Structures are given as structure tokens and as C-alpha cells.
Amino acid sequence: MLFNSLSFLFHFLLFYTIYYFVSYRIRKYLLLAFGIYFYSKWNVNATILLLLSVAFNYSLVRFLSQLSGKKRKVLFVFAIFTNLFYLGAFKYFIFVWELFSDLRIGFGFPGLTWKPEILLPIGISFYTFHNISYLIEVYDERILPCKSFFTFAIYDLFFPLLLLGPIERPGNLIPQIESEQTITKEKVWNGISLFIWGVFIKSTIADPFSRYVEIHSPNFDSLEPGILWIVAPVIAFQVYADFFGYSLCAMGLAEMMGFQLMNNFKRPFFASNPSLFWSKWHISLSTWLRDYVYIKLGGNRHGFFRENINLMVVWFLAGIWHGAGYGFLIWGVYLGLCLVFYRSLKHYGFVKESNHIQSILGIFLTFYSFSLGLLLFRIQSPMETKLILENLSHLPNVSSIPIMVLLTIFPLLAFDLWQEWKDTDRPNFFISSKPFSFLIMLFFLFLWFSLFSPFGKQDFFYFQF
């Protein structure tokens, strides 16, 4: 069930009608039941795997909390390794198999003719990182283990964020599950407005942009010279509208139910440097990698050179997390190099934060470096990197810029500019309990949707991860 579908809307309204009127104790069981049902609509077998993962991690952590010393450390390492193996077996085994086949061909042996077929459970990267967060937080004694299996199961099966995150921290979500949820008119109105805005930018910007991208980037060797300079920013806005749209829907649904999820995006395209960009884009993943990988590796505590090595390790892992393929690996290394290059310029005094001209130029360069990096997602073999560079070696034809693209992104840019002016920490329409303002917003979005929407639905971009 896609958030932007009538099927989901019908099921959620039925669920919410019951949820609103029952006690908070019954809401727990209702949340868990709907989470299982929601996920099973994608694949029943994947649901069984997820439930096994929930039961395994809950039991392991309960046992872990009773141990001390070396035994506790060994069990913790085993738990982390098991979760990573679980993720790797489903997500990376086929890629490793194909890589081995390519190596055989490279050494003059015949390639492997048989290829395994493995189900990739949707959202596996997100809920596996959820479990690893929980393991680390309990091991470091920052939180206590869940006493109730149902509480932990809801944490893993909380349907607004189950498929695409955000990768919510246990210290934030679990206490909300354990306490009574307060539903106010302000939360309901704000939640509805966030959900509508999320569906709107997904349907009106992300989906039509996806069609444009599919037309212009399937075969890099047959494209108009220089066209990728235009396609790259379209991909950036497509991914942003798609993923930001899902995050808004998740936040809106959670707020209507009395929960508050972390904000996953904070106007990233206004960032003036790569470091600032990654504090505003996919914040839950960036902070996860910072807290559980970068800092564990030593962070910036062992000199500038070691700091940059740690950053490269983090971004290599970020590339792998996004997918098993050459393009994802190259993407991770590319973004790591961009970050290291900027930090080196800053370290040696070539960048001054107070320089307004540098800031404006930095916004443009940061946006374009990120946009060009997204082209790497589509690489199927290392040779296609050369085709991309050859295309980018030509200047684009200005007449190739689609006017419809510029018109379509206007509402999203206007919203982000408004939020930047208000300096909000979370997306906010400031509607509260004012229905008249809400109706004006709804009319404007419906009008724009009628003009520009393709009236078709596509899966969210990050479902593949």
C-alpha cells in the first residue's frame, strides 16, 4: 500500500477511527497488528522474516542485559554480526556472486551461468539499522532493554517509518510507545497538512520527474552531448521530492497518532558546503553513521589525516548501505572525496564561512556536486563512468531545459524558502487548528496537482534500498 493510494487512505482511516477512541493500552496492540498487516501487503514471506528478526533481537538483548564482562562483549559482537549477516545475505549475496563471475571472466575462465534468486525484503536496510541502534544503545547503557516484547515489536513495526525510515533512535521512539499518546486538534491538523504536502510533492514533482529521468538516462552512450548537466539536477529534485515526501507522510501520520518522529530533511539544497548538506539531508542516516561508525572509529580525535580516513570509511559504508552495485560503491567514494576535499580547503584556510560570495557559490557547487553524484546510482558497470564523463565534457544546449520542470518545482522551492525564512527545525505550515488556512492550502495544492500531476503512481525511490 503506497501512502499516495486510495487503498492506504481507506485502510488508515478505518484504523485511525478505532485508534482515536480506544485506550492507550489497546492502541499498542492495534499499532502492532496494523504494522504487521501493512507490511504483509507487500510480501507475507518478508513479514515472517521481519517477525523472526524482531523475536531474535528482543531475546538476545534481554539475555545480553543479564551478562557482564567478556561474555557480554562477545554476545554483543555476535548480535551485531548476525544482523549485518542477515542484511548482507539478502541484499549483497547476488552482487558478490556476480562480482565473482566477472572476476572469473577477467582471468579467462567461463562466467557462472546459474544465478540465485533471493527475495529482497522491502525496508530491510532501515529496520536492520533500527535493531543495531537498539543493540548499541543497550550495550552502552544509554537505554534500558524493553521489558515488553510488544513494545519492541512496535518499535520495529511502527508502520509510518517501517519501509523508508527515518531510522528513529530507540531513546526517542520507545518511550513514546510506552507512554500514553495525547492527541490534540493541533496535532491532527498539523499531521494532516504534513501528509497532504508529502503526497503532493511525491505525485506532482517526484513522479513526473522520474519519467523525464527514465527517458534521458537509460543508455549513457546514446544521449545528447551535455544533456546530463540538465538531467542531474532533475534527478536531485526527483529524489528529494520523493524521499522528503515519504518522510513528511511518515511524520504526519505519526503526529496524528500522538507521536513525534525526527525530521529527516532540513532544506538541504540551501546548504553552502558538503558538511552542512549532510547535516540536512537524510539526517537519520547521516547521524546514525556519525554516532555508530565515525565516532567509534575515533572521529576527529587522532589528527586531520586520520579524520579524513574515517570519513572515507563512513562514506564507503554509506554507498554499500544504499545498494549492492558498482554505482553505489563509486557514489560512496565520490561523496567521501567531495567531503574530504572541502574539509581540506577549510583546514588550510581557503574557505571562509563569513564570505557571502563564497556562500552563494558554495550553494551552487554543493547542489551540483550532489546532483552529479546521483548519476552514479544508475551505473551498471564501471565502464559507464567513462560514458558519463564524456557526456559531461560537452556544454548543454540551453533549449533542452524543459520549462515544465522549472514550473513544477516552484511549490517545493517556495515552501523551503518559507521554512528557511521562518528558520523552522521541523516542516510546519503553522495551521494549528485554523481550518480556513488549511482549506486555502488544500485548494492551492489541488489546483497545482490538477495542472501538473501525471495522475499515475510509482513506488517511492528509496524502496530499492
PDB file of C-alpha atoms in Angstrom, residues 133-342:
ATOM      1  CA  SER A 133      20.786   1.106  17.127  1.00  0.00           C
ATOM      2  CA  TYR A 134      18.864  -0.675  19.855  1.00  0.00           C
ATOM      3  CA  LEU A 135      21.705  -3.158  20.464  1.00  0.00           C
ATOM      4  CA  ILE A 136      24.343  -0.418  20.723  1.00  0.00           C
ATOM      5  CA  GLU A 137      22.238   1.836  22.947  1.00  0.00           C
ATOM      6  CA  VAL A 138      21.531  -1.002  25.388  1.00  0.00           C
ATOM      7  CA  TYR A 139      25.149  -2.223  25.329  1.00  0.00           C
ATOM      8  CA  ASP A 140      26.445   1.301  26.048  1.00  0.00           C
ATOM      9  CA  GLU A 141      23.830   1.557  28.834  1.00  0.00           C
ATOM     10  CA  ARG A 142      22.222   4.655  27.363  1.00  0.00           C
ATOM     11  CA  ILE A 143      18.807   2.977  27.496  1.00  0.00           C
ATOM     12  CA  LEU A 144      17.323   0.024  29.363  1.00  0.00           C
ATOM     13  CA  PRO A 145      16.155  -3.022  27.364  1.00  0.00           C
ATOM     14  CA  CYS A 146      12.436  -3.257  26.657  1.00  0.00           C
ATOM     15  CA  LYS A 147      10.633  -5.329  29.259  1.00  0.00           C
ATOM     16  CA  SER A 148       7.672  -5.871  26.962  1.00  0.00           C
ATOM     17  CA  PHE A 149       8.020  -7.799  23.708  1.00  0.00           C
ATOM     18  CA  PHE A 150       5.091  -5.824  22.308  1.00  0.00           C
ATOM     19  CA  THR A 151       6.883  -2.513  22.900  1.00  0.00           C
ATOM     20  CA  PHE A 152       9.958  -3.646  20.986  1.00  0.00           C
ATOM     21  CA  ALA A 153       7.843  -5.199  18.235  1.00  0.00           C
ATOM     22  CA  ILE A 154       6.003  -1.892  17.749  1.00  0.00           C
ATOM     23  CA  TYR A 155       9.373  -0.094  17.640  1.00  0.00           C
ATOM     24  CA  ASP A 156      10.411  -2.328  14.733  1.00  0.00           C
ATOM     25  CA  LEU A 157       6.975  -2.480  13.083  1.00  0.00           C
ATOM     26  CA  PHE A 158       5.860   1.138  13.512  1.00  0.00           C
ATOM     27  CA  PHE A 159       4.200   1.410  10.104  1.00  0.00           C
ATOM     28  CA  PRO A 160       4.795   5.110   9.241  1.00  0.00           C
ATOM     29  CA  LEU A 161       8.574   4.562   9.189  1.00  0.00           C
ATOM     30  CA  LEU A 162       8.706   0.811   8.565  1.00  0.00           C
ATOM     31  CA  LEU A 163       9.537   0.958   4.851  1.00  0.00           C
ATOM     32  CA  LEU A 164      11.706   4.062   4.425  1.00  0.00           C
ATOM     33  CA  GLY A 165      12.510   5.409   7.845  1.00  0.00           C
ATOM     34  CA  PRO A 166      13.549   7.744   9.282  1.00  0.00           C
ATOM     35  CA  ILE A 167      15.930   5.469  11.210  1.00  0.00           C
ATOM     36  CA  GLU A 168      14.444   6.526  14.517  1.00  0.00           C
ATOM     37  CA  ARG A 169      16.546   6.193  17.671  1.00  0.00           C
ATOM     38  CA  PRO A 170      15.207   3.843  20.358  1.00  0.00           C
ATOM     39  CA  GLY A 171      15.747   6.517  23.012  1.00  0.00           C
ATOM     40  CA  ASN A 172      13.193   8.705  21.231  1.00  0.00           C
ATOM     41  CA  LEU A 173      10.573   6.272  19.943  1.00  0.00           C
ATOM     42  CA  ILE A 174      10.393   3.577  22.632  1.00  0.00           C
ATOM     43  CA  PRO A 175       9.480   5.993  25.495  1.00  0.00           C
ATOM     44  CA  GLN A 176       6.690   7.374  23.286  1.00  0.00           C
ATOM     45  CA  ILE A 177       5.374   3.858  22.716  1.00  0.00           C
ATOM     46  CA  GLU A 178       5.467   3.089  26.429  1.00  0.00           C
ATOM     47  CA  SER A 179       3.641   6.285  27.453  1.00  0.00           C
ATOM     48  CA  GLU A 180       0.089   7.397  26.736  1.00  0.00           C
ATOM     49  CA  GLN A 181      -0.280   9.224  23.434  1.00  0.00           C
ATOM     50  CA  THR A 182      -2.008  12.590  23.648  1.00  0.00           C
ATOM     51  CA  ILE A 183      -3.936  13.515  20.511  1.00  0.00           C
ATOM     52  CA  THR A 184      -4.845  17.195  20.205  1.00  0.00           C
ATOM     53  CA  LYS A 185      -6.589  19.173  17.455  1.00  0.00           C
ATOM     54  CA  GLU A 186      -3.299  20.925  16.711  1.00  0.00           C
ATOM     55  CA  LYS A 187      -1.507  17.599  16.212  1.00  0.00           C
ATOM     56  CA  VAL A 188      -4.279  16.281  13.986  1.00  0.00           C
ATOM     57  CA  TRP A 189      -4.366  19.384  11.766  1.00  0.00           C
ATOM     58  CA  ASN A 190      -0.595  19.576  11.539  1.00  0.00           C
ATOM     59  CA  GLY A 191      -0.341  15.847  10.837  1.00  0.00           C
ATOM     60  CA  ILE A 192      -2.932  16.048   8.049  1.00  0.00           C
ATOM     61  CA  SER A 193      -1.190  19.036   6.454  1.00  0.00           C
ATOM     62  CA  LEU A 194       2.205  17.270   6.505  1.00  0.00           C
ATOM     63  CA  PHE A 195       0.690  14.114   4.998  1.00  0.00           C
ATOM     64  CA  ILE A 196      -1.085  16.044   2.219  1.00  0.00           C
ATOM     65  CA  TRP A 197       2.067  18.022   1.421  1.00  0.00           C
ATOM     66  CA  GLY A 198       4.110  14.814   1.311  1.00  0.00           C
ATOM     67  CA  VAL A 199       1.686  13.119  -1.083  1.00  0.00           C
ATOM     68  CA  PHE A 200       1.527  16.285  -3.176  1.00  0.00           C
ATOM     69  CA  ILE A 201       5.264  16.667  -3.803  1.00  0.00           C
ATOM     70  CA  LYS A 202       5.579  12.907  -4.412  1.00  0.00           C
ATOM     71  CA  SER A 203       2.775  12.842  -7.001  1.00  0.00           C
ATOM     72  CA  THR A 204       3.325  16.233  -8.614  1.00  0.00           C
ATOM     73  CA  ILE A 205       7.121  16.522  -8.640  1.00  0.00           C
ATOM     74  CA  ALA A 206       8.819  13.178  -7.992  1.00  0.00           C
ATOM     75  CA  ASP A 207       6.696  11.003 -10.283  1.00  0.00           C
ATOM     76  CA  PRO A 208       6.766  13.203 -13.423  1.00  0.00           C
ATOM     77  CA  PHE A 209      10.470  13.907 -12.881  1.00  0.00           C
ATOM     78  CA  SER A 210      11.020  10.152 -12.666  1.00  0.00           C
ATOM     79  CA  ARG A 211       9.515   9.753 -16.140  1.00  0.00           C
ATOM     80  CA  TYR A 212      11.761  12.510 -17.509  1.00  0.00           C
ATOM     81  CA  VAL A 213      14.828  10.850 -15.987  1.00  0.00           C
ATOM     82  CA  GLU A 214      13.918   7.418 -17.355  1.00  0.00           C
ATOM     83  CA  ILE A 215      13.709   8.875 -20.865  1.00  0.00           C
ATOM     84  CA  HIS A 216      17.055  10.682 -20.651  1.00  0.00           C
ATOM     85  CA  SER A 217      19.349   8.320 -18.790  1.00  0.00           C
ATOM     86  CA  PRO A 218      18.784   4.661 -19.666  1.00  0.00           C
ATOM     87  CA  ASN A 219      21.709   4.394 -22.124  1.00  0.00           C
ATOM     88  CA  PHE A 220      24.527   6.824 -21.488  1.00  0.00           C
ATOM     89  CA  ASP A 221      26.132   6.191 -24.901  1.00  0.00           C
ATOM     90  CA  SER A 222      23.072   7.378 -26.881  1.00  0.00           C
ATOM     91  CA  LEU A 223      22.353  10.659 -25.084  1.00  0.00           C
ATOM     92  CA  GLU A 224      22.583  14.161 -26.497  1.00  0.00           C
ATOM     93  CA  PRO A 225      26.049  15.574 -25.607  1.00  0.00           C
ATOM     94  CA  GLY A 226      25.929  17.633 -22.412  1.00  0.00           C
ATOM     95  CA  ILE A 227      22.332  16.660 -21.541  1.00  0.00           C
ATOM     96  CA  LEU A 228      23.436  15.146 -18.205  1.00  0.00           C
ATOM     97  CA  TRP A 229      24.154  18.675 -16.935  1.00  0.00           C
ATOM     98  CA  ILE A 230      20.369  19.131 -17.137  1.00  0.00           C
ATOM     99  CA  VAL A 231      19.311  15.611 -16.168  1.00  0.00           C
ATOM    100  CA  ALA A 232      21.434  15.589 -12.973  1.00  0.00           C
ATOM    101  CA  PRO A 233      19.564  18.399 -11.134  1.00  0.00           C
ATOM    102  CA  VAL A 234      16.238  16.898 -12.255  1.00  0.00           C
ATOM    103  CA  ILE A 235      17.291  13.624 -10.600  1.00  0.00           C
ATOM    104  CA  ALA A 236      18.243  15.576  -7.457  1.00  0.00           C
ATOM    105  CA  PHE A 237      14.803  17.184  -7.214  1.00  0.00           C
ATOM    106  CA  GLN A 238      13.138  13.860  -8.060  1.00  0.00           C
ATOM    107  CA  VAL A 239      14.918  12.058  -5.213  1.00  0.00           C
ATOM    108  CA  TYR A 240      14.386  14.961  -2.812  1.00  0.00           C
ATOM    109  CA  ALA A 241      10.659  15.298  -3.543  1.00  0.00           C
ATOM    110  CA  ASP A 242      10.233  11.524  -3.362  1.00  0.00           C
ATOM    111  CA  PHE A 243      12.119  10.857  -0.131  1.00  0.00           C
ATOM    112  CA  PHE A 244      11.141  14.113   1.557  1.00  0.00           C
ATOM    113  CA  GLY A 245       7.544  13.369   0.541  1.00  0.00           C
ATOM    114  CA  TYR A 246       7.660   9.967   2.229  1.00  0.00           C
ATOM    115  CA  SER A 247       9.269  11.443   5.361  1.00  0.00           C
ATOM    116  CA  LEU A 248       6.550  14.104   5.559  1.00  0.00           C
ATOM    117  CA  CYS A 249       3.852  11.438   5.221  1.00  0.00           C
ATOM    118  CA  ALA A 250       5.505   9.396   7.986  1.00  0.00           C
ATOM    119  CA  MET A 251       5.792  12.440  10.266  1.00  0.00           C
ATOM    120  CA  GLY A 252       2.199  13.447   9.555  1.00  0.00           C
ATOM    121  CA  LEU A 253       0.738  10.001  10.222  1.00  0.00           C
ATOM    122  CA  ALA A 254       2.765   9.668  13.436  1.00  0.00           C
ATOM    123  CA  GLU A 255       1.726  13.119  14.667  1.00  0.00           C
ATOM    124  CA  MET A 256      -1.944  12.317  14.084  1.00  0.00           C
ATOM    125  CA  MET A 257      -1.451   9.306  16.371  1.00  0.00           C
ATOM    126  CA  GLY A 258       0.310  11.322  19.085  1.00  0.00           C
ATOM    127  CA  PHE A 259       3.941  10.524  18.165  1.00  0.00           C
ATOM    128  CA  GLN A 260       6.760  12.788  17.045  1.00  0.00           C
ATOM    129  CA  LEU A 261       9.350  11.420  14.633  1.00  0.00           C
ATOM    130  CA  MET A 262      12.665  13.083  13.907  1.00  0.00           C
ATOM    131  CA  ASN A 263      12.871  15.448  10.935  1.00  0.00           C
ATOM    132  CA  ASN A 264      14.794  13.759   8.126  1.00  0.00           C
ATOM    133  CA  PHE A 265      15.353  16.808   5.880  1.00  0.00           C
ATOM    134  CA  LYS A 266      16.042  20.466   6.617  1.00  0.00           C
ATOM    135  CA  ARG A 267      16.251  22.412   3.332  1.00  0.00           C
ATOM    136  CA  PRO A 268      19.415  20.628   2.122  1.00  0.00           C
ATOM    137  CA  PHE A 269      19.585  22.453  -1.211  1.00  0.00           C
ATOM    138  CA  PHE A 270      20.324  25.702   0.640  1.00  0.00           C
ATOM    139  CA  ALA A 271      23.468  24.190   2.197  1.00  0.00           C
ATOM    140  CA  SER A 272      26.636  26.085   1.244  1.00  0.00           C
ATOM    141  CA  ASN A 273      29.076  23.191   1.724  1.00  0.00           C
ATOM    142  CA  PRO A 274      29.090  19.363   1.796  1.00  0.00           C
ATOM    143  CA  SER A 275      29.424  19.151   5.597  1.00  0.00           C
ATOM    144  CA  LEU A 276      26.347  21.320   6.081  1.00  0.00           C
ATOM    145  CA  PHE A 277      24.485  19.438   3.337  1.00  0.00           C
ATOM    146  CA  TRP A 278      24.856  16.108   5.110  1.00  0.00           C
ATOM    147  CA  SER A 279      23.558  17.632   8.331  1.00  0.00           C
ATOM    148  CA  LYS A 280      20.361  18.477   6.433  1.00  0.00           C
ATOM    149  CA  TRP A 281      19.875  15.515   4.049  1.00  0.00           C
ATOM    150  CA  HIS A 282      18.692  12.088   5.241  1.00  0.00           C
ATOM    151  CA  ILE A 283      19.529  13.255   8.739  1.00  0.00           C
ATOM    152  CA  SER A 284      18.645   9.953  10.400  1.00  0.00           C
ATOM    153  CA  LEU A 285      21.205   8.041   8.284  1.00  0.00           C
ATOM    154  CA  SER A 286      23.891  10.774   8.497  1.00  0.00           C
ATOM    155  CA  THR A 287      23.663  10.955  12.290  1.00  0.00           C
ATOM    156  CA  TRP A 288      23.482   7.142  12.539  1.00  0.00           C
ATOM    157  CA  LEU A 289      26.745   6.793  10.612  1.00  0.00           C
ATOM    158  CA  ARG A 290      28.291   9.634  12.619  1.00  0.00           C
ATOM    159  CA  ASP A 291      27.374   8.212  16.042  1.00  0.00           C
ATOM    160  CA  TYR A 292      27.829   4.493  15.435  1.00  0.00           C
ATOM    161  CA  VAL A 293      30.662   4.391  12.873  1.00  0.00           C
ATOM    162  CA  TYR A 294      32.588   7.681  12.610  1.00  0.00           C
ATOM    163  CA  ILE A 295      32.854   8.334  16.352  1.00  0.00           C
ATOM    164  CA  LYS A 296      33.545   4.648  17.101  1.00  0.00           C
ATOM    165  CA  LEU A 297      36.447   4.811  14.608  1.00  0.00           C
ATOM    166  CA  GLY A 298      37.903   7.759  16.506  1.00  0.00           C
ATOM    167  CA  GLY A 299      36.180  10.679  14.788  1.00  0.00           C
ATOM    168  CA  ASN A 300      38.452  13.723  14.734  1.00  0.00           C
ATOM    169  CA  ARG A 301      40.380  12.772  17.878  1.00  0.00           C
ATOM    170  CA  HIS A 302      43.514  11.470  16.147  1.00  0.00           C
ATOM    171  CA  GLY A 303      44.562  14.201  13.756  1.00  0.00           C
ATOM    172  CA  PHE A 304      43.365  15.581  10.435  1.00  0.00           C
ATOM    173  CA  PHE A 305      44.659  12.714   8.275  1.00  0.00           C
ATOM    174  CA  ARG A 306      43.014  10.021  10.410  1.00  0.00           C
ATOM    175  CA  GLU A 307      39.813  12.068  10.484  1.00  0.00           C
ATOM    176  CA  ASN A 308      39.630  12.022   6.686  1.00  0.00           C
ATOM    177  CA  ILE A 309      40.343   8.292   6.569  1.00  0.00           C
ATOM    178  CA  ASN A 310      37.439   7.769   8.972  1.00  0.00           C
ATOM    179  CA  LEU A 311      35.205   9.890   6.713  1.00  0.00           C
ATOM    180  CA  MET A 312      36.137   7.795   3.666  1.00  0.00           C
ATOM    181  CA  VAL A 313      35.316   4.598   5.562  1.00  0.00           C
ATOM    182  CA  VAL A 314      31.943   6.048   6.575  1.00  0.00           C
ATOM    183  CA  TRP A 315      31.047   7.051   3.031  1.00  0.00           C
ATOM    184  CA  PHE A 316      32.198   3.756   1.579  1.00  0.00           C
ATOM    185  CA  LEU A 317      29.779   2.077   4.013  1.00  0.00           C
ATOM    186  CA  ALA A 318      27.084   4.623   3.083  1.00  0.00           C
ATOM    187  CA  GLY A 319      27.471   3.599  -0.552  1.00  0.00           C
ATOM    188  CA  ILE A 320      27.151  -0.087   0.319  1.00  0.00           C
ATOM    189  CA  TRP A 321      24.122   0.623   2.527  1.00  0.00           C
ATOM    190  CA  HIS A 322      22.301   2.197  -0.416  1.00  0.00           C
ATOM    191  CA  GLY A 323      22.702  -0.858  -2.590  1.00  0.00           C
ATOM    192  CA  ALA A 324      24.761  -3.696  -3.974  1.00  0.00           C
ATOM    193  CA  GLY A 325      26.234  -2.499  -7.253  1.00  0.00           C
ATOM    194  CA  TYR A 326      29.185  -0.756  -8.824  1.00  0.00           C
ATOM    195  CA  GLY A 327      27.363   2.559  -8.970  1.00  0.00           C
ATOM    196  CA  PHE A 328      26.648   2.645  -5.235  1.00  0.00           C
ATOM    197  CA  LEU A 329      30.264   1.896  -4.350  1.00  0.00           C
ATOM    198  CA  ILE A 330      31.538   4.615  -6.696  1.00  0.00           C
ATOM    199  CA  TRP A 331      28.879   7.011  -5.349  1.00  0.00           C
ATOM    200  CA  GLY A 332      30.011   6.477  -1.763  1.00  0.00           C
ATOM    201  CA  VAL A 333      33.681   7.036  -2.618  1.00  0.00           C
ATOM    202  CA  TYR A 334      32.801  10.106  -4.722  1.00  0.00           C
ATOM    203  CA  LEU A 335      30.825  11.769  -1.907  1.00  0.00           C
ATOM    204  CA  GLY A 336      33.544  10.927   0.590  1.00  0.00           C
ATOM    205  CA  LEU A 337      36.132  12.604  -1.649  1.00  0.00           C
ATOM    206  CA  CYS A 338      33.907  15.698  -2.041  1.00  0.00           C
ATOM    207  CA  LEU A 339      33.662  15.979   1.742  1.00  0.00           C
ATOM    208  CA  VAL A 340      37.393  15.431   2.271  1.00  0.00           C
ATOM    209  CA  PHE A 341      38.222  17.990  -0.440  1.00  0.00           C
ATOM    210  CA  TYR A 342      36.008  20.641   1.181  1.00  0.00           C
TER     211      TYR A 342
END
